XYZ file of C-alpha atoms in Angstrom:
368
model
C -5.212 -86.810 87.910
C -6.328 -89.657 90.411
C -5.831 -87.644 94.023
C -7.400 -88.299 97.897
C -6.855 -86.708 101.028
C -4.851 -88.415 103.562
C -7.335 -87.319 106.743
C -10.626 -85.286 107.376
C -8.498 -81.979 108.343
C -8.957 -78.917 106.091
C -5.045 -79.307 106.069
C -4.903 -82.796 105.520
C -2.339 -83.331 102.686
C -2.926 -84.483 98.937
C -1.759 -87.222 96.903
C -1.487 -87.815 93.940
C -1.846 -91.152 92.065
C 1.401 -91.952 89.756
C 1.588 -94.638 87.093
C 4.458 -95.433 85.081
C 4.675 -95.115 81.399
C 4.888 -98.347 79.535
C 7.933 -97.706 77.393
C 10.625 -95.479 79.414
C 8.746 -96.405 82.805
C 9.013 -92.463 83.852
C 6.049 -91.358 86.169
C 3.277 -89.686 84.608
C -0.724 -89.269 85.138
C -3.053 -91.822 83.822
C -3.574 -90.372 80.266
C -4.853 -91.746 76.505
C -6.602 -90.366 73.651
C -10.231 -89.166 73.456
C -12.846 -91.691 71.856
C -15.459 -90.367 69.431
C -18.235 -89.941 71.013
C -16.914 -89.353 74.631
C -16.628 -86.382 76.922
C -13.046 -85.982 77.468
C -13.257 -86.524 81.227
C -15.611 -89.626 80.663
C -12.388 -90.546 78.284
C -9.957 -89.822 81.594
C -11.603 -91.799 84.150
C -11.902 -94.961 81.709
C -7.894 -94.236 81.315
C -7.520 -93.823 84.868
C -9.069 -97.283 85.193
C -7.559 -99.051 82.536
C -3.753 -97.611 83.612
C -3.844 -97.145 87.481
C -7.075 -99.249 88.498
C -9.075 -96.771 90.180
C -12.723 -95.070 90.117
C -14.000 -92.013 91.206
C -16.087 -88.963 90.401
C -13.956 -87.166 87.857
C -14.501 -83.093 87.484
C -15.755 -82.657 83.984
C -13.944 -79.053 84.039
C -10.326 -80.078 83.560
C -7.921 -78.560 86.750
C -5.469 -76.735 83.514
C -3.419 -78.389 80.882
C 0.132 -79.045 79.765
C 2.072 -80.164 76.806
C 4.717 -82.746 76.246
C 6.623 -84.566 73.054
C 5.142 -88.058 72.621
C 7.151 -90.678 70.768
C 4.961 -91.824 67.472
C 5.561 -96.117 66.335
C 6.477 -94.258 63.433
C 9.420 -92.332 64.546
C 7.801 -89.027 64.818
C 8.050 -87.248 67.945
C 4.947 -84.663 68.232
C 3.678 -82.595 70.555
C 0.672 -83.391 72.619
C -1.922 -81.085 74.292
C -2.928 -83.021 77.467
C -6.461 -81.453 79.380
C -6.149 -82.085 83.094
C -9.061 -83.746 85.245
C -8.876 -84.261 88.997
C -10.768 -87.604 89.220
C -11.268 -88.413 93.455
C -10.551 -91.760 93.925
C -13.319 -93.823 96.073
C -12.182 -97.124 95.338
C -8.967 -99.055 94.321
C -9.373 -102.001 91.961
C -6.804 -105.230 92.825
C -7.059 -106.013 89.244
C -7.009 -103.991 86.137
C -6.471 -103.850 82.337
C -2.912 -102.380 82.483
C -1.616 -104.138 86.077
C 0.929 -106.074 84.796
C 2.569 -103.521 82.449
C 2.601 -100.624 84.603
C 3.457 -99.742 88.568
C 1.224 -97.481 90.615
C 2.219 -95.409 93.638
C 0.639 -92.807 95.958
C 2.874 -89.443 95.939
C 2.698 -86.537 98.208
C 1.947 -83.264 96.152
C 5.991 -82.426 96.502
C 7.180 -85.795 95.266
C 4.661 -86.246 92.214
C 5.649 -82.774 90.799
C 9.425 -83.852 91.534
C 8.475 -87.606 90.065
C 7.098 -86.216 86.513
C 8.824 -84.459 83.867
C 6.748 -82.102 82.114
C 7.217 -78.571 83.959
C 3.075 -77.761 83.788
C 2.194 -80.579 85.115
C 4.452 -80.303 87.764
C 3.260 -76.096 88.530
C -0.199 -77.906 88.178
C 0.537 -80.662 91.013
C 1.905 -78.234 93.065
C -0.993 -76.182 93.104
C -3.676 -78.497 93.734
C -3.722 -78.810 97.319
C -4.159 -76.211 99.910
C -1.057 -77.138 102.468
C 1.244 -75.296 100.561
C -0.742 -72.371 100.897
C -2.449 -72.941 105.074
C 1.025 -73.119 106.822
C 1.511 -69.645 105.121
C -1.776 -68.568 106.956
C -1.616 -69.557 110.154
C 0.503 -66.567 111.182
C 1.610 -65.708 114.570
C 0.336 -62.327 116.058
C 3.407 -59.704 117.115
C 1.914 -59.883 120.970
C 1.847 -64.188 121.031
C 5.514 -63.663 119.593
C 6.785 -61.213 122.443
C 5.183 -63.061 124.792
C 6.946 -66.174 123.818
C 10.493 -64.980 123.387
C 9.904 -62.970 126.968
C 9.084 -66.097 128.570
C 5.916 -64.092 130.105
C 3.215 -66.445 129.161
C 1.185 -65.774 131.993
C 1.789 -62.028 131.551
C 0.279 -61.823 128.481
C -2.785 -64.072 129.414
C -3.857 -61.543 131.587
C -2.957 -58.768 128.873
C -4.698 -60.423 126.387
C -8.096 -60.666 128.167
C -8.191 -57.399 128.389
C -8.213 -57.096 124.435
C -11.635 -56.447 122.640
C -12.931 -60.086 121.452
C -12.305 -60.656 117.508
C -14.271 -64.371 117.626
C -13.269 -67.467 116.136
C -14.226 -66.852 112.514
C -11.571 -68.678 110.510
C -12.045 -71.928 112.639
C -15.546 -71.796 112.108
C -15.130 -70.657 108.351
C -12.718 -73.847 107.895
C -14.919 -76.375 110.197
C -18.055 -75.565 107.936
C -16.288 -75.811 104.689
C -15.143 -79.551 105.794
C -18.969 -80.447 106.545
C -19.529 -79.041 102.698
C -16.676 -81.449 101.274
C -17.771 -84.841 103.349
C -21.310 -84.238 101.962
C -19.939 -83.427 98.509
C -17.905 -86.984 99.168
C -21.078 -89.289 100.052
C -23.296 -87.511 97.606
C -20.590 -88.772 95.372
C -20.568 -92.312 96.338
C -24.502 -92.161 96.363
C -23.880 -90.915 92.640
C -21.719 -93.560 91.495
C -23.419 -96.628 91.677
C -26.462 -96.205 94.274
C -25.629 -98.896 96.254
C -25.288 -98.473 100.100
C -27.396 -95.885 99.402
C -29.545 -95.583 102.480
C -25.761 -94.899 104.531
C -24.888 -92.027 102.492
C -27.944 -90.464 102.471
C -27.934 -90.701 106.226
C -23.975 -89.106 105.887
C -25.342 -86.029 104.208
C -27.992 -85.650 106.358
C -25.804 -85.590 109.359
C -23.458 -83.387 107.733
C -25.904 -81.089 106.893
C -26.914 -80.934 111.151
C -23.309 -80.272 111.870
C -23.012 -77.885 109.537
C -26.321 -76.104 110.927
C -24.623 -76.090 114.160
C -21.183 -74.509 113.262
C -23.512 -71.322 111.043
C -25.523 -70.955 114.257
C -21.928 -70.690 116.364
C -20.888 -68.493 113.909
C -24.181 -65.678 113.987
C -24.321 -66.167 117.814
C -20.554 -64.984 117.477
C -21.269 -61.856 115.211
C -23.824 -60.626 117.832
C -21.459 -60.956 120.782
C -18.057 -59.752 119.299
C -16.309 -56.699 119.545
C -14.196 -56.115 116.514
C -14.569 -58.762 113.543
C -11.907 -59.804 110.806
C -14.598 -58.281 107.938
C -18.004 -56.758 108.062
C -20.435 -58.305 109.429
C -22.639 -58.789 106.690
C -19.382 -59.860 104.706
C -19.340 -62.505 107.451
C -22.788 -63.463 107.733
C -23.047 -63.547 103.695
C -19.954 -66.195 102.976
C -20.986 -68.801 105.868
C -24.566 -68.365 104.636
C -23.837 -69.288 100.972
C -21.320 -72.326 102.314
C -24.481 -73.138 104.018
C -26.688 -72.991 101.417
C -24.997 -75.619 99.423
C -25.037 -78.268 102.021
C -28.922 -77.297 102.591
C -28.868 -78.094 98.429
C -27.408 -81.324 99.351
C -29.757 -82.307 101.931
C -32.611 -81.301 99.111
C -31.126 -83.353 96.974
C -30.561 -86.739 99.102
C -33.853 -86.008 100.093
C -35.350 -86.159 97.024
C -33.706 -89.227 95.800
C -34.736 -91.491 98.646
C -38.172 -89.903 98.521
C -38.563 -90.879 94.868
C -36.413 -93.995 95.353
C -33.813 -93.240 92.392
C -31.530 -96.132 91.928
C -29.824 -95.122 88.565
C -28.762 -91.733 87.778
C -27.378 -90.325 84.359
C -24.111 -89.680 83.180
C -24.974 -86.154 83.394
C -25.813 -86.618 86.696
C -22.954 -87.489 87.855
C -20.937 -85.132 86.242
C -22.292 -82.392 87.956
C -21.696 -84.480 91.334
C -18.044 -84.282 90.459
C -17.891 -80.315 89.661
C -19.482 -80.323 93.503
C -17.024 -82.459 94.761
C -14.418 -80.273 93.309
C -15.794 -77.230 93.831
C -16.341 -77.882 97.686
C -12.258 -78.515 97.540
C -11.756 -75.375 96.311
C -14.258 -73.706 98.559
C -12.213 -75.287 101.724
C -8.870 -74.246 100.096
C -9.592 -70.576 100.350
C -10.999 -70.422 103.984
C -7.674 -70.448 106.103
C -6.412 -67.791 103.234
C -8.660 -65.476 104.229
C -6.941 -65.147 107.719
C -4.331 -63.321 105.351
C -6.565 -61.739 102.585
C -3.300 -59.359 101.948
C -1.022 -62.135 100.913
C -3.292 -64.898 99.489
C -5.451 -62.279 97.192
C -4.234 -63.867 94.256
C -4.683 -67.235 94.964
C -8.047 -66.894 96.329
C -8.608 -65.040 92.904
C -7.309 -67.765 91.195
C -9.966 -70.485 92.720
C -12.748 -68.244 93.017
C -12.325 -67.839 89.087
C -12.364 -71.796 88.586
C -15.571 -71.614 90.691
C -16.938 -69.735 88.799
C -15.761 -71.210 85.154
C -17.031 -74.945 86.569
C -20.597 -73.090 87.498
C -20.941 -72.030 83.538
C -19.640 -75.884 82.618
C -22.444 -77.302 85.202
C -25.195 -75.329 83.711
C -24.400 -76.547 80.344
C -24.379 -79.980 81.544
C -27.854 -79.225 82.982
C -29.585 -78.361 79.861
C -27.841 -81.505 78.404
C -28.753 -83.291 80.703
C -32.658 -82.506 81.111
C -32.832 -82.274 77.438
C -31.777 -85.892 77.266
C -34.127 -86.723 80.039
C -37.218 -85.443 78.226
C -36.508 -87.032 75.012
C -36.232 -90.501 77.095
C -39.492 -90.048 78.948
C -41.250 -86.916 78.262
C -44.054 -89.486 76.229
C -43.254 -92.707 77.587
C -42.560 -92.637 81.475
C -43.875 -88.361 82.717
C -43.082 -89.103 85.792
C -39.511 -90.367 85.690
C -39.233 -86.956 83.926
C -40.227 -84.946 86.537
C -37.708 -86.956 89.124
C -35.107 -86.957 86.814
C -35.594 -82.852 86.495
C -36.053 -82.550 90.595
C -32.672 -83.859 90.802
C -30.866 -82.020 88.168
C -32.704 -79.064 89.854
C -31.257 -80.089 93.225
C -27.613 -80.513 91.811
C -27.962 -77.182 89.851
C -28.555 -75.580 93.134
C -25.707 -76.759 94.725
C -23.560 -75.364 92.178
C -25.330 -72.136 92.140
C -24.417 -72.083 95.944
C -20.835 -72.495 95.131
C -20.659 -69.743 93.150
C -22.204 -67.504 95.612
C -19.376 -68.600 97.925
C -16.833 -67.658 95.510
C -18.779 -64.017 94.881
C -18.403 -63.670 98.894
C -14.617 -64.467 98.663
C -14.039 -62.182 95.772
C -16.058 -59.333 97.938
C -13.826 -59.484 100.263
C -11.039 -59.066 98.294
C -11.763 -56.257 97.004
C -12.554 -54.589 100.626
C -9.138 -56.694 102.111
C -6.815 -56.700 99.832
């Protein structure tokens, strides 16, 4: 499922890239059979290619699944079982395989799951981006909504600075998780092909010193407020993890332009895409948790995929360095050793992830 974010915001809305099916020209996803031989996401992007003409790092844990009656040459009409890969789009080809037997268009995350038939795909769609779920969160307090119906702004200015401080938390929580998903984003493009390379490095660098700002805002807070959304070592805990995986990030850039790596396995890459994802997720739950009461389930629900794309990443990691000694454990030791530093670096990122979602769950439990 081809998507991009229209905007830097931790709001900023989804869409969705729609083809059209060859045959009955309805919308649907970019979508084909699995070659022998090829991971099934591998398998997706070269569909999403072929069909819609775009690239991207694609999430080798699929997003869900859903099932629909395909149309044999035969006659039959079978069901299919169709895994579900959110693949985000950095570049747009002008010319592709399929360009001349299919149409393309960008959808918001309402119209695509209006656009398509099958009613997973269209729950799925729906629940992939987090404005659905933010206008929900930014509630208005019963004293702001007094004050505004009384017409006594400047009433309740003076009321409210007499209130005990509760901090900025959630803007802090949500501007830190966007500094995790830009680096996720350039460590992507670095990823892809290597070229430019020297630009995105310098991208997650700088994201990493914006991010160390915002997590020094945010213990400076702690120290010098009065009542705070969750405990303080709740707080401290979740924005130190979120920080830890951009620190990972930096590592990892680092490394690469220390060792000059140009080319980078599939393997690689794949876990660059479960980052990207799971830095999405990660900035989807933060403006839930200014209403752990009513979002509990849904921060469940992406804390658990967290977690499930963590186990997926680790077993690409042993694949991965496996492979990687077997190339040039005899023949080239020390392409070995900066092949392992990376998939060390990447690993650690992931491992950061998770922690976040651990955090999130923990306060859950206490909030809910």
């Amino acid at each position: 499922m081809p998507y991009r974010s229209e905007g830097a915001a931790i709001d900023a809305p989804v869409r969705i890239l729609l083809v059209t099916s060859r045959s009955s020209r309805r919308w649907v996803i970019p979508k084909g059979n699995v070659t022998k031989g090829m991971a099934p996401h591998a398998a997706a992007a070269d569909e999403a290619e072929e069909e819609a003409g775009v690239r991207g790092a694609v999430c080798p844990t699929p997003l869900g699944s859903y099932r629909y009656r395909k149309r044999r040459s035969n006659g039959a009409s079978l069901m299919v079982d169709v895994d579900v890969f959110p693949l985000a789009v950095t570049r747009e080809l002008e010319n592709w395989k399929e360009q001349d037997e299919r149409e393309r268009r960008w959808f918001t995350l309402a119209e695509a799951a209006e656009a398509v038939e099958e009613s997973d795909l269209r729950d799925l769609i729906r629940s992939f981006g987090a404005s659905e779920f933010y206008a929900a969160t930014r509630r208005t307090g019963m004293l702001t909504a007094v004050a505004h119906k009384s017409r006594i702004p400047h009433m309740f200015a003076w009321f409210q600075r007499l209130l005990p401080k509760t901090g900025n938390f959630f803007e802090l929580f949500e501007a830190h998780a966007m500094t995790v998903v830009a680096a996720a984003d350039a460590l992507a493009r670095l990823l892809e092909n290597g070229s430019s390379a020297e630009d995105h490095i310098r991208e997650v660098m700088e994201r990493e010193q914006d991010a160390d700002d915002i997590i020094r805002e945010v213990l400076h807070t702690v120290r010098r407020t009065f009542l705070t959304p969750f405990d303080r070592g709740a707080i401290t805990s979740l924005i130190g993890a979120m920080d830890d995986a951009i620190d990972e990030m930096q590592a990892t850039v680092a490394a690469i332009s220390l060792y000059e790596v140009s080319e980078f396995e599939q393997e690689m890459r794949d876990m660059t895409a479960i980052i990207v994802d799971g830095a999405r997720l990660a900035a989807e739950a933060m403006p839930l948790l200014r209403d752990v009461g009513r979002n509990g389930q849904r921060l469940h629900e992406l804390t658990e995929r967290l977690v499930r794309m963590e186990g997926h990443a680790d077993e690409i990691h042993a694949i991965g360095v496996k492979k990687a000694f077997k190339q040039y454990g005899e023949s080239d030791t020390l392409r070995f050793i900066v092949s392992r530093e990376v998939y060390k670096h990447l690993e650690r990122i992931v491992d950061a992830l998770e922690d976040v979602a651990n955090e999130i769950d923990g306060i859950v439990i206490d909030h809910a």
